[in-house]
Coordinates of N, CA and C in Angstrom, one line a residue:
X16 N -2.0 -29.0 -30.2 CA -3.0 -28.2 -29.5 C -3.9 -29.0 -28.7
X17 N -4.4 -30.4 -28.9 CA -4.9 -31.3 -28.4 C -4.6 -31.4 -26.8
X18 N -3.4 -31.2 -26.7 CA -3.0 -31.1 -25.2 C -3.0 -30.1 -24.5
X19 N -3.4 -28.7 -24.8 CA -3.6 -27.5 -24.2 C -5.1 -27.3 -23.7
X20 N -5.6 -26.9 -22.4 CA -6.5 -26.5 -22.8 C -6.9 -25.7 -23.5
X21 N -8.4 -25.4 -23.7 CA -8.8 -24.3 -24.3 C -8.9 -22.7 -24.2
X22 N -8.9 -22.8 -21.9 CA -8.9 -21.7 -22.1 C -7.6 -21.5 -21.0
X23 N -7.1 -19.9 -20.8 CA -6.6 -20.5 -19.4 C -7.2 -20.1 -18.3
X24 N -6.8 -20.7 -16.8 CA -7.7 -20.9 -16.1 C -7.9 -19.7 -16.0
X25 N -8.8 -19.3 -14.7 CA -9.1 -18.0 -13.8 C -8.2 -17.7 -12.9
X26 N -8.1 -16.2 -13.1 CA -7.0 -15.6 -11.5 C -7.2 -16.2 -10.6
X27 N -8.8 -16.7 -9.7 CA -9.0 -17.0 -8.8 C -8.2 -18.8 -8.5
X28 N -8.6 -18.8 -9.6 CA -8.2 -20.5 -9.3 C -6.0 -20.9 -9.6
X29 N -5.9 -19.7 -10.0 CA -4.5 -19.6 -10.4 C -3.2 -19.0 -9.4
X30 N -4.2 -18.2 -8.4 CA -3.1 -17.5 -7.2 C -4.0 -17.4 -6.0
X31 N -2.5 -16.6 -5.4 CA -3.5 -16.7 -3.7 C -4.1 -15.9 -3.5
X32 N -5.2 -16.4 -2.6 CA -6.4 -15.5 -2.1 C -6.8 -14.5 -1.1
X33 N -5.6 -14.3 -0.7 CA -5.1 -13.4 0.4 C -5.7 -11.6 0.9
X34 N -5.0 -11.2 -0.2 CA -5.8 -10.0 -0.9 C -7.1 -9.6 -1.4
X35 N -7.6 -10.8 -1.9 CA -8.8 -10.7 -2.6 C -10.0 -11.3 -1.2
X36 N -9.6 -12.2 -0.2 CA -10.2 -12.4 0.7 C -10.5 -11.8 1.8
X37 N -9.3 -10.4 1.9 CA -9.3 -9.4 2.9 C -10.3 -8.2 2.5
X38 N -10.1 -8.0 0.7 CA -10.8 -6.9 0.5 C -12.6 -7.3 0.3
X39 N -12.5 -8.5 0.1 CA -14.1 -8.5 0.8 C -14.3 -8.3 1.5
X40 N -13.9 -9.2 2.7 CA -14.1 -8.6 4.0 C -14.4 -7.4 4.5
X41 N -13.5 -6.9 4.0 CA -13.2 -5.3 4.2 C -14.6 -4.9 3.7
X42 N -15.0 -4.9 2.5 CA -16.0 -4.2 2.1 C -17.7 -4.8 2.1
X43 N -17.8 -6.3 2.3 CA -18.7 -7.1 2.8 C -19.1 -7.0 3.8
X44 N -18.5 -7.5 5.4 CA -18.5 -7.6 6.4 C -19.3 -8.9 6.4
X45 N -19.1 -9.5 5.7 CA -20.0 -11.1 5.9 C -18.7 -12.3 5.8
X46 N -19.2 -13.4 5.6 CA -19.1 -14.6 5.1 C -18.2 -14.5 3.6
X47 N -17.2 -14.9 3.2 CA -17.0 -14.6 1.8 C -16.5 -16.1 0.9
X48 N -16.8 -17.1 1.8 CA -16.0 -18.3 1.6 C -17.5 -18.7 0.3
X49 N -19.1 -18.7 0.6 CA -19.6 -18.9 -0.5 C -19.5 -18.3 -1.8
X50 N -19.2 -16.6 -1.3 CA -18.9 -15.7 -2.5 C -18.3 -16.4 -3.6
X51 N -16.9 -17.0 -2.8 CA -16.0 -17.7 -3.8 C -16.1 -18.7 -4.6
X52 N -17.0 -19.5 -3.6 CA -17.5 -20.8 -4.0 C -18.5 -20.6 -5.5
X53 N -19.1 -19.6 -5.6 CA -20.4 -19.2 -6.3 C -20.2 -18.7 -7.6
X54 N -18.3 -18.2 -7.5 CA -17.9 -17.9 -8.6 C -17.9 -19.1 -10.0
X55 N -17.1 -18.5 -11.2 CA -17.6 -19.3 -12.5 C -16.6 -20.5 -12.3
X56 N -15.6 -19.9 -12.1 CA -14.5 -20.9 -12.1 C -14.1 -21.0 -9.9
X57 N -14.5 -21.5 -9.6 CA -14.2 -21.1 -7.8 C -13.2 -22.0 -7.5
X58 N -12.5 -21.4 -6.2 CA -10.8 -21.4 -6.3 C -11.2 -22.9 -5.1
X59 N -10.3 -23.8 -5.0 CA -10.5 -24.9 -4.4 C -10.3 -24.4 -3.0
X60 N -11.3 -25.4 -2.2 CA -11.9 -25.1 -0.9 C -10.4 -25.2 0.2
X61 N -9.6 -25.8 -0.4 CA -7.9 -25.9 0.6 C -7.6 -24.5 0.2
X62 N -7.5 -23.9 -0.9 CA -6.6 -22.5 -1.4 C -7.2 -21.6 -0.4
X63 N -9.0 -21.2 0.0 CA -9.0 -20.7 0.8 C -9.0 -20.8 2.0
X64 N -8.8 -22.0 2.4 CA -8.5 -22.2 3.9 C -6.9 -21.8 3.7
X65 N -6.5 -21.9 3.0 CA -5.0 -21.9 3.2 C -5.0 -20.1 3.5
X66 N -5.4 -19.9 2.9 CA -5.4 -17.7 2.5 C -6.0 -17.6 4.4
X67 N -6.9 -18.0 4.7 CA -7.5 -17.5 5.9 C -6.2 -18.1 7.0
X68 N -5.7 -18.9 6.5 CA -4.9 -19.5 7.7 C -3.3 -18.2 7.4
X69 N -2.4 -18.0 6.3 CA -1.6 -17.3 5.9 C -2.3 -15.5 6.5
X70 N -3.5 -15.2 6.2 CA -4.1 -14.0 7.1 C -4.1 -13.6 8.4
X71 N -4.3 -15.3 9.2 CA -4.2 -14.9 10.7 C -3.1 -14.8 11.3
X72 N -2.2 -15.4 10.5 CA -1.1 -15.5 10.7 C 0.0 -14.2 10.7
X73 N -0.8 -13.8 9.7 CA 0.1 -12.5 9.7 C -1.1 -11.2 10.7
X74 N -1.8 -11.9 11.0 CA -2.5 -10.5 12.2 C -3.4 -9.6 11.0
X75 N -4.1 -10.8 10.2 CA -4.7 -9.3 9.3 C -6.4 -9.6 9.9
X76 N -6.4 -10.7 10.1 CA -7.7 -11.4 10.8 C -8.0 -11.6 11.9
X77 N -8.7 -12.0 13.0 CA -8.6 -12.8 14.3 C -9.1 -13.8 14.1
X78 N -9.3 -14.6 13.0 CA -9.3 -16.0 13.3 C -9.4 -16.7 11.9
X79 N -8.6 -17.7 12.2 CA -8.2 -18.3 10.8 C -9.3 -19.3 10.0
X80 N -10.8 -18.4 9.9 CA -11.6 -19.2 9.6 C -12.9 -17.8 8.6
X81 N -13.8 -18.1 8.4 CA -14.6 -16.7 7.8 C -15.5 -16.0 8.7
X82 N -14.9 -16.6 10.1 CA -15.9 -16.1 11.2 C -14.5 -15.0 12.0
X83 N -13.5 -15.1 11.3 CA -12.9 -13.7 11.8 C -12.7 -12.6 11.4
X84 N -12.3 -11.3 12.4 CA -12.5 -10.4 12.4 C -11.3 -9.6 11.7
X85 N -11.6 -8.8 10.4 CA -10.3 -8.3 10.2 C -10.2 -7.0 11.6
X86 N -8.7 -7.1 11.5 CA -7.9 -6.5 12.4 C -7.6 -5.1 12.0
X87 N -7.5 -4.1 13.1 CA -6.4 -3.3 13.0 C -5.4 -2.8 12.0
X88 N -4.2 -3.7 12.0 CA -3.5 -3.8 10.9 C -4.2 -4.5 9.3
X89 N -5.1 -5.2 9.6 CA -6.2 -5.6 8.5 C -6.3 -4.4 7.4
X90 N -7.0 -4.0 8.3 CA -7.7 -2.6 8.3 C -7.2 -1.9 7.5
X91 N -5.9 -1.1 7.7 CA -4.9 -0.2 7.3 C -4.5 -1.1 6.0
X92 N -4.1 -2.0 5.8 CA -3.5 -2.3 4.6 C -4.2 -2.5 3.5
X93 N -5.5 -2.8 3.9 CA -6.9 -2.5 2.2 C -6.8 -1.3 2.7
X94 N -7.0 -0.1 3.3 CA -7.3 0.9 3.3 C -5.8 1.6 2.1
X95 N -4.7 1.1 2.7 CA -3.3 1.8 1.9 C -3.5 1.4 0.3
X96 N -4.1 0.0 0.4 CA -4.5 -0.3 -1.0 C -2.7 -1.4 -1.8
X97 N -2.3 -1.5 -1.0 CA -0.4 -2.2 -1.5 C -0.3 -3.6 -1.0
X98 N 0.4 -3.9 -1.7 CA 1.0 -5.4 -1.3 C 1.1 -5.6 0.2
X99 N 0.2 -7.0 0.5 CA 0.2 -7.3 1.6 C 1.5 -6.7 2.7
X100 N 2.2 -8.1 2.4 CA 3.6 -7.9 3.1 C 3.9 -6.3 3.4
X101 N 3.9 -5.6 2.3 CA 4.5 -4.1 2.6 C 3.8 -3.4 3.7
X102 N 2.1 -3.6 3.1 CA 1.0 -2.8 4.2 C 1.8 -3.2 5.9
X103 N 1.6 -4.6 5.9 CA 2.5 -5.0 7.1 C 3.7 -4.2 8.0
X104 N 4.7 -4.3 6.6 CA 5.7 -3.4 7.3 C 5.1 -2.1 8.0
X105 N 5.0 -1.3 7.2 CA 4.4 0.1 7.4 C 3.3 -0.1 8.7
X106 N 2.4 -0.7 9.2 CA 1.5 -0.9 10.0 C 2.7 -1.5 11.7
X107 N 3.4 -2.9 11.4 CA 4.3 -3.0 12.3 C 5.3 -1.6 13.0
X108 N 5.5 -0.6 11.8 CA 6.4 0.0 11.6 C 5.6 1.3 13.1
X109 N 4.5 1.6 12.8 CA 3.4 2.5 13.4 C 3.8 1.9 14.7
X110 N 3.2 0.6 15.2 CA 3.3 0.2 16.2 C 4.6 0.5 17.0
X111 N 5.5 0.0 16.3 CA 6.9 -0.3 17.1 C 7.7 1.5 17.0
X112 N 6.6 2.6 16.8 CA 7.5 3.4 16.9 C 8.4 4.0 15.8
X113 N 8.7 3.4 14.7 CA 9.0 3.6 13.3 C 8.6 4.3 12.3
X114 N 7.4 4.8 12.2 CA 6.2 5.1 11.1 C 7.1 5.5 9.9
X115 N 7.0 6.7 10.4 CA 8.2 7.5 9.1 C 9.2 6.8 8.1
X116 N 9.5 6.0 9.1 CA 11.0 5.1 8.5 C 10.6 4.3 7.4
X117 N 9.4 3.2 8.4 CA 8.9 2.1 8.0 C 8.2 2.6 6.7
X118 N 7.4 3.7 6.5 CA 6.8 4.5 5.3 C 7.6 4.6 4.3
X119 N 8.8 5.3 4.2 CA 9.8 5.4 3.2 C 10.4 4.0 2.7
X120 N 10.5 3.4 4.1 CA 11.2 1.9 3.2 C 10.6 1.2 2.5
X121 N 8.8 1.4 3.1 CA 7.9 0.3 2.1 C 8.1 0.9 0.9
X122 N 7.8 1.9 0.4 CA 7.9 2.8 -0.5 C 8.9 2.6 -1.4
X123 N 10.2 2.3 -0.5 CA 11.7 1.8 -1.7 C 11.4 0.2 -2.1
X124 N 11.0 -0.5 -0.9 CA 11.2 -2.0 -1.1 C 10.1 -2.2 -2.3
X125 N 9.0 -1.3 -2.6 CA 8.1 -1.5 -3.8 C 8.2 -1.0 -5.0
X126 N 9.8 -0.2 -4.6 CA 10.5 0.0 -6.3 C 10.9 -0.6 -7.0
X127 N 10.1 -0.9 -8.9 CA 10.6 -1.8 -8.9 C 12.3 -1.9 -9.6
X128 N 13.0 -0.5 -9.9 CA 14.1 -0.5 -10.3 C 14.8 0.1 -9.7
X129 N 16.5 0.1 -9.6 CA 17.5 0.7 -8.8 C 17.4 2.3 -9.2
X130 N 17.6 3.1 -8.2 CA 18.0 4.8 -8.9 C 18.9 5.0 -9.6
X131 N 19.8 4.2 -9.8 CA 21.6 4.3 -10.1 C 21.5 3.7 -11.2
X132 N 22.7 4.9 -12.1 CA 22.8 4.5 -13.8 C 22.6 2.7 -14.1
X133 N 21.8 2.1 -15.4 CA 22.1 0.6 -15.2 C 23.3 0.4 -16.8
X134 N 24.2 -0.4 -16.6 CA 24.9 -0.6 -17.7 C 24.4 -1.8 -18.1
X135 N 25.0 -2.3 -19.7 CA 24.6 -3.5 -20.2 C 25.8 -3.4 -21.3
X136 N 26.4 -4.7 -21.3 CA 28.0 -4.5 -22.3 C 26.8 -5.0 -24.1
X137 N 26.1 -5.1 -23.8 CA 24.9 -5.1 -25.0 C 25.1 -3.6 -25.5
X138 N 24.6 -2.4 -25.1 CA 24.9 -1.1 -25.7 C 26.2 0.1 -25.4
X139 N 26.6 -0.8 -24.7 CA 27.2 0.4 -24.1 C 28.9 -0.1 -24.3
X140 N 29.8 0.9 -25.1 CA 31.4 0.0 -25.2 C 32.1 0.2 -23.6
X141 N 33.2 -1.0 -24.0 CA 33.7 -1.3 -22.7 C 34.1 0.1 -22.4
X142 N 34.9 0.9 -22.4 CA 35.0 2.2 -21.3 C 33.8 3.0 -20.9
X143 N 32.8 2.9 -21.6 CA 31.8 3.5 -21.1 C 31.3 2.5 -19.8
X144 N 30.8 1.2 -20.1 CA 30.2 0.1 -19.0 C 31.5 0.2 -17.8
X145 N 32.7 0.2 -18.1 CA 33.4 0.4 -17.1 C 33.5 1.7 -16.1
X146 N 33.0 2.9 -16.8 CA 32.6 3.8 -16.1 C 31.5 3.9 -15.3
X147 N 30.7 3.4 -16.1 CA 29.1 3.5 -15.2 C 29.2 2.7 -14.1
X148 N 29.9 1.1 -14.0 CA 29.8 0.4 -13.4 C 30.9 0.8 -11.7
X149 N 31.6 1.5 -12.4 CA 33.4 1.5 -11.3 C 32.0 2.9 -10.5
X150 N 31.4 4.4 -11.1 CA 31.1 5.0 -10.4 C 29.8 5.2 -9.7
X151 N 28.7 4.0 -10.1 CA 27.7 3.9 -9.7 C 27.9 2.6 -8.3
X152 N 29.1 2.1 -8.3 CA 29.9 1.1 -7.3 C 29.9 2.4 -6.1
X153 N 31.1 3.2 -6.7 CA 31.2 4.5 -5.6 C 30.1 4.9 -5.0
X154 N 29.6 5.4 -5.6 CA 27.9 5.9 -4.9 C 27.3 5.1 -4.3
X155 N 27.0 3.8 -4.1 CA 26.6 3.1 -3.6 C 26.9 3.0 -2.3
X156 N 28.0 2.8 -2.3 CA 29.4 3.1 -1.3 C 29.1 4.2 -0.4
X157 N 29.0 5.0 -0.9 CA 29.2 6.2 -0.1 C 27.6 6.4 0.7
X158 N 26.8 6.3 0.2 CA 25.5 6.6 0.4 C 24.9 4.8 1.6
X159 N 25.5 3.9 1.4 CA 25.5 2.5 2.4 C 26.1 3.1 3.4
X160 N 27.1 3.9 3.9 CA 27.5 4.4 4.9 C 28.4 3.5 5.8
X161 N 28.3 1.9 5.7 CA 28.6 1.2 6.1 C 27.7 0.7 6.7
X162 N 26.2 0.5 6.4 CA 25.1 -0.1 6.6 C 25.3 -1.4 6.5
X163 N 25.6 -1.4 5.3 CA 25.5 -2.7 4.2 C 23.6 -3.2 4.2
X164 N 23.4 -2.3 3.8 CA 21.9 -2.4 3.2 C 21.3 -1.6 2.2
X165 N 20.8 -1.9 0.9 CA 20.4 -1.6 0.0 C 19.5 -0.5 0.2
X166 N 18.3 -1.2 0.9 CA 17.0 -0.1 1.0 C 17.5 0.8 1.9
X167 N 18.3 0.8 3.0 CA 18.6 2.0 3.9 C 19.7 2.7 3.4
X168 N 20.4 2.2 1.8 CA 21.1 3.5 1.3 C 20.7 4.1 0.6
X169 N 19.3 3.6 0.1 CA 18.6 4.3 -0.9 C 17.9 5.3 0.0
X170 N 17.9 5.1 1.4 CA 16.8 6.3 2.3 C 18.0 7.4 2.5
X171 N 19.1 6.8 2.8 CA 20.3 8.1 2.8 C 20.2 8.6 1.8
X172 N 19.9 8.0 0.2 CA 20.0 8.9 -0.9 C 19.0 9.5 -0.7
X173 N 17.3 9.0 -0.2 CA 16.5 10.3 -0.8 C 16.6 11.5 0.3
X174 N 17.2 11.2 1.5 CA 17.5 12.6 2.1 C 18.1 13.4 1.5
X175 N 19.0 13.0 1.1 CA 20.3 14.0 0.3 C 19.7 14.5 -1.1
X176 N 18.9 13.7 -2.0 CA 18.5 14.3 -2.9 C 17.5 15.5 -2.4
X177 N 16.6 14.9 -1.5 CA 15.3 16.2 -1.1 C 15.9 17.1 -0.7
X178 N 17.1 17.1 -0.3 CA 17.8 18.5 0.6 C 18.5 19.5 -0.2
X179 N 18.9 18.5 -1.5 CA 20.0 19.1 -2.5 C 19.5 20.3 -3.1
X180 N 20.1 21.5 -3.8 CA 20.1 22.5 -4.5 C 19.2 22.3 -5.5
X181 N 20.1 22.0 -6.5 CA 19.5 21.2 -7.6 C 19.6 20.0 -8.1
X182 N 18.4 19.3 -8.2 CA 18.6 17.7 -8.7 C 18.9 17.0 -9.8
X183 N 19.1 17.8 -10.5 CA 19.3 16.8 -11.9 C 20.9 16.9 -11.9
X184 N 21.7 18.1 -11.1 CA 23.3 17.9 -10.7 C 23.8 16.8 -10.0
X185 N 22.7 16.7 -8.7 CA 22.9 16.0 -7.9 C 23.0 14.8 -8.7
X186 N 21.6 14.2 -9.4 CA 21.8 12.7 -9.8 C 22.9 12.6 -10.9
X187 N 23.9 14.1 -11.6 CA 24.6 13.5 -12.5 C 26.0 13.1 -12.1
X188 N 26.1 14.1 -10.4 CA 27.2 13.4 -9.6 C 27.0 12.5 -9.2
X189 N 26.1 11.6 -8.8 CA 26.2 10.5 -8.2 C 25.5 9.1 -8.8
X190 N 25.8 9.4 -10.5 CA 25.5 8.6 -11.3 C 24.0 7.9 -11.4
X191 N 22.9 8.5 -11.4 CA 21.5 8.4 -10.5 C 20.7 8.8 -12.1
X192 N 19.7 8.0 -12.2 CA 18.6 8.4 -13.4 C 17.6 9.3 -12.6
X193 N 17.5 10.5 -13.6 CA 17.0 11.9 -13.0 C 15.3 11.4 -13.1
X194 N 15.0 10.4 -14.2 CA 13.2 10.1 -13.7 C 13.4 9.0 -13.1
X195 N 13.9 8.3 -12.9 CA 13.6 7.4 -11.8 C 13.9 7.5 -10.1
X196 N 14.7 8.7 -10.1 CA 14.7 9.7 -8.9 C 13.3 9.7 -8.6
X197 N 13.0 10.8 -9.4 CA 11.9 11.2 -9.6 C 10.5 10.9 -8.9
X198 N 10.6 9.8 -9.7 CA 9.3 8.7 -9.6 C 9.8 8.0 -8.0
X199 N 10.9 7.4 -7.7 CA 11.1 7.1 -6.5 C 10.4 8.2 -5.1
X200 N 10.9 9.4 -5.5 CA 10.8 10.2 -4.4 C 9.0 10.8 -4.8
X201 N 8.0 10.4 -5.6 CA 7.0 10.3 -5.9 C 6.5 9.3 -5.3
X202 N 6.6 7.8 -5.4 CA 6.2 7.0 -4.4 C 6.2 6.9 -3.1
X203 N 7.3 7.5 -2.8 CA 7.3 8.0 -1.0 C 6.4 9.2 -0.6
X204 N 6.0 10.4 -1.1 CA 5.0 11.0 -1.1 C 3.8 10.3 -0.9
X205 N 3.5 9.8 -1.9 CA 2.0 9.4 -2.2 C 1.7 8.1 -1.2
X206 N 2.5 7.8 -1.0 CA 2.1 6.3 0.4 C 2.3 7.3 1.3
X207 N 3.0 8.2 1.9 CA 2.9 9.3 3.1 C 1.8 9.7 3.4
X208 N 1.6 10.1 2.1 CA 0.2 10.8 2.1 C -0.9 10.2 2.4
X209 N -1.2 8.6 2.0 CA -2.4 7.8 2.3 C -2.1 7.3 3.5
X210 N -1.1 6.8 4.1 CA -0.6 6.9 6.0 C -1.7 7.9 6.3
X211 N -1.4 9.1 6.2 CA -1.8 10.3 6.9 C -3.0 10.5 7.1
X212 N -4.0 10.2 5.6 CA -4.9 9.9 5.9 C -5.6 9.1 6.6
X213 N -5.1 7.9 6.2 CA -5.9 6.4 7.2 C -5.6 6.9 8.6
X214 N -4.4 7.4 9.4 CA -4.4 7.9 10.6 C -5.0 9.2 11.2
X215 N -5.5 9.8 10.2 CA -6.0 11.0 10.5 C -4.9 12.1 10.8
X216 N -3.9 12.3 10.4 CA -3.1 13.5 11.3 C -2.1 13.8 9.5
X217 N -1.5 15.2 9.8 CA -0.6 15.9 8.8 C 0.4 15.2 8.4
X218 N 0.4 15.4 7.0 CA 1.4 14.0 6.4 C 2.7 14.3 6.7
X219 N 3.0 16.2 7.0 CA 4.4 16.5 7.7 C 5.0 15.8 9.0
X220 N 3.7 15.2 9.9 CA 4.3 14.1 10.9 C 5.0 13.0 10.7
X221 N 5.1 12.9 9.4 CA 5.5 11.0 9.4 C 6.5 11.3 8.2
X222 N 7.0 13.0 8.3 CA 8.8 13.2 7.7 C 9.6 12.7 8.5
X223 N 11.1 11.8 7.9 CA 11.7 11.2 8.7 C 13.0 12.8 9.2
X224 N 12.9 12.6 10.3 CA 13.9 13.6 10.8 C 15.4 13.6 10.5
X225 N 15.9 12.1 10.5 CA 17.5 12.1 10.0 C 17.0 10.4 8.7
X226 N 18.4 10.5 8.5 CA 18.7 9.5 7.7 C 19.2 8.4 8.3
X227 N 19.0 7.3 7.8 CA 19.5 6.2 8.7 C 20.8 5.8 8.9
X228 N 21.9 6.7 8.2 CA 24.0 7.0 8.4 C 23.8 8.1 10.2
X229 N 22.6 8.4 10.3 CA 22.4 9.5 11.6 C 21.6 8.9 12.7
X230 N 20.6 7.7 12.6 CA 19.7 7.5 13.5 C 20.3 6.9 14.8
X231 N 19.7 6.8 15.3 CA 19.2 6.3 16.5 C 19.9 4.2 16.2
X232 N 20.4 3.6 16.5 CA 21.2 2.5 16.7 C 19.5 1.6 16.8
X233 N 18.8 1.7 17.4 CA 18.0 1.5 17.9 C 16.6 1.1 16.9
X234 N 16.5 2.2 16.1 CA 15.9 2.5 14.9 C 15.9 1.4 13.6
X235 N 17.6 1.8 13.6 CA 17.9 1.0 12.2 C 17.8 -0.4 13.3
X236 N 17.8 -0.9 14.0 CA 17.9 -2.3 14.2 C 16.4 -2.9 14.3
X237 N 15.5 -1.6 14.9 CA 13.5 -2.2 14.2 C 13.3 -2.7 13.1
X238 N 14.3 -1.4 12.2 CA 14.0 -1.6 11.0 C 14.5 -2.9 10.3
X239 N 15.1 -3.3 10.8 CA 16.4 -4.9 10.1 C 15.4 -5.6 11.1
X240 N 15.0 -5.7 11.9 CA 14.3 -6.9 12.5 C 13.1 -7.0 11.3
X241 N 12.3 -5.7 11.3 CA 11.3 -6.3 10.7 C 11.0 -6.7 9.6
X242 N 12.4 -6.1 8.6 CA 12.4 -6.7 7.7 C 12.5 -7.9 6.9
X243 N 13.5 -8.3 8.3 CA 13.9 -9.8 8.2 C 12.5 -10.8 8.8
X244 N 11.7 -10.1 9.5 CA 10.6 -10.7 10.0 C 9.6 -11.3 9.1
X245 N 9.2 -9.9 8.2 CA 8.3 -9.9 7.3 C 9.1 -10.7 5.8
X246 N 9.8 -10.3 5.1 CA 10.5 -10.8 4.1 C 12.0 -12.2 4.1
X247 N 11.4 -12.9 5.3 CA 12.3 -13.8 5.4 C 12.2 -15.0 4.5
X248 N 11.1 -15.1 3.6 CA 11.4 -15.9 3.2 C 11.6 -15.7 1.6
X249 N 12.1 -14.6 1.4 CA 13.2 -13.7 0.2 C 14.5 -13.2 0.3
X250 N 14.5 -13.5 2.0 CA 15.7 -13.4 2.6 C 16.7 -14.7 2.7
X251 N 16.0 -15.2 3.2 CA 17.1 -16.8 3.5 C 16.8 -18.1 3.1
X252 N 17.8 -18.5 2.6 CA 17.9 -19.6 1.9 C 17.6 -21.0 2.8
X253 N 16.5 -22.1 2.6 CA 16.6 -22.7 3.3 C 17.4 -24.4 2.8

């Protein structure tokens, strides 16, 4: 025990300051680099230069120092209240003409588990795991369209489930957990709905019209740009 500290450190001094230096802002309108400084444990004076510099960079600031201005997209993403990066998407997504899309995807990309039955050769005997696994493969399949993208087959799925008769058939044909449906097509609501608000206009504006097996060529390739824009460094290996 001699070699442990006593205590462990503070959030502040333990991760980045990103979030935590936008929502002052946001709610300050001052200076926030003493704030930090002032605190019990205060996060070293590089971590927040580094956060102000990772902010301008991403356009949440105009200037990579505590004399800038949150932005626009700043703005909107403490207002949505979500993970940086996502707010991003969703905010680029507005811009470039996307909204609806870009809404639903942040919404999937913040899930944190798959819709589709999960197996484990831990509970489940081999003809069972071999079923779940051969028909939750299928569905996959069918619902990718030939995207070959995860998050945009999960948008074909929630069209199809929102549209379906009844849902708990639906998810038992296509091998789908009926609450994690559920809760999926609950999270896309409720980020809809706080879009709607921060823009001021009817949350029925920012329903996506088709699915992305039906859009616009044009559409799904915003959507893959900016994904790969925003999350490239989850994307590719360097």
């Amino acid at each position: 025990h001699k070699y442990m500290q006593p205590f462990d450190q503070g959030e502040l001094v333990r991760t980045p300051l990103d979030s935590t230096i936008l929502n002052l802002r946001e709610m300050l309108n001052e200076a926030v680099t003493p704030i930090l400084l002032d605190c019990l444990e205060p996060p070293d004076i590089s971590t927040i230069e580094r956060s102000f510099e990772s902010l301008h960079a991403s356009n949440f600031i105009s200037d990579p120092t505590d004399e800038g201005e949150i932005t626009s997209l700043g703005s909107l993403v403490v207002a949505l209240g979500i993970d940086l990066t996502l707010g991003a998407f969703v905010g680029l997504g507005i811009q470039f003409g996307v909204a609806a899309e870009a809404i639903q995807l942040a919404a999937i990309l913040s899930f944190p588990k798959t819709p589709w039955a999960m197996s484990s050769p831990l509970y489940h005997d081999t003809d069972t795991f071999n079923e779940i696994v051969s028909k939750t493969f299928v569905s996959r399949c069918i619902f990718d369209a030939g995207l070959f993208s995860e998050p945009l087959a999960m948008s074909n799925l929630l069209h199809d489930y929102s549209n379906c008769r009844d849902r708990n058939q639906f998810c038992w044909k296509n091998r789908l957990s009926v609450l994690r449906m559920r809760h999926l097509s609950g999270t896309v609501e409720s980020l809809k709905r706080r879009v709607a608000e921060c823009l001021n206009v009817r949350s029925d504006m920012l329903e996506m019209r088709d699915p992305p097996r039906s859009m616009a060529h044009a559409k799904t390739s915003i959507l893959r740009i900016l994904q790969v824009w925003l999350f490239y460094d989850t994307m590719i290996v360097h």
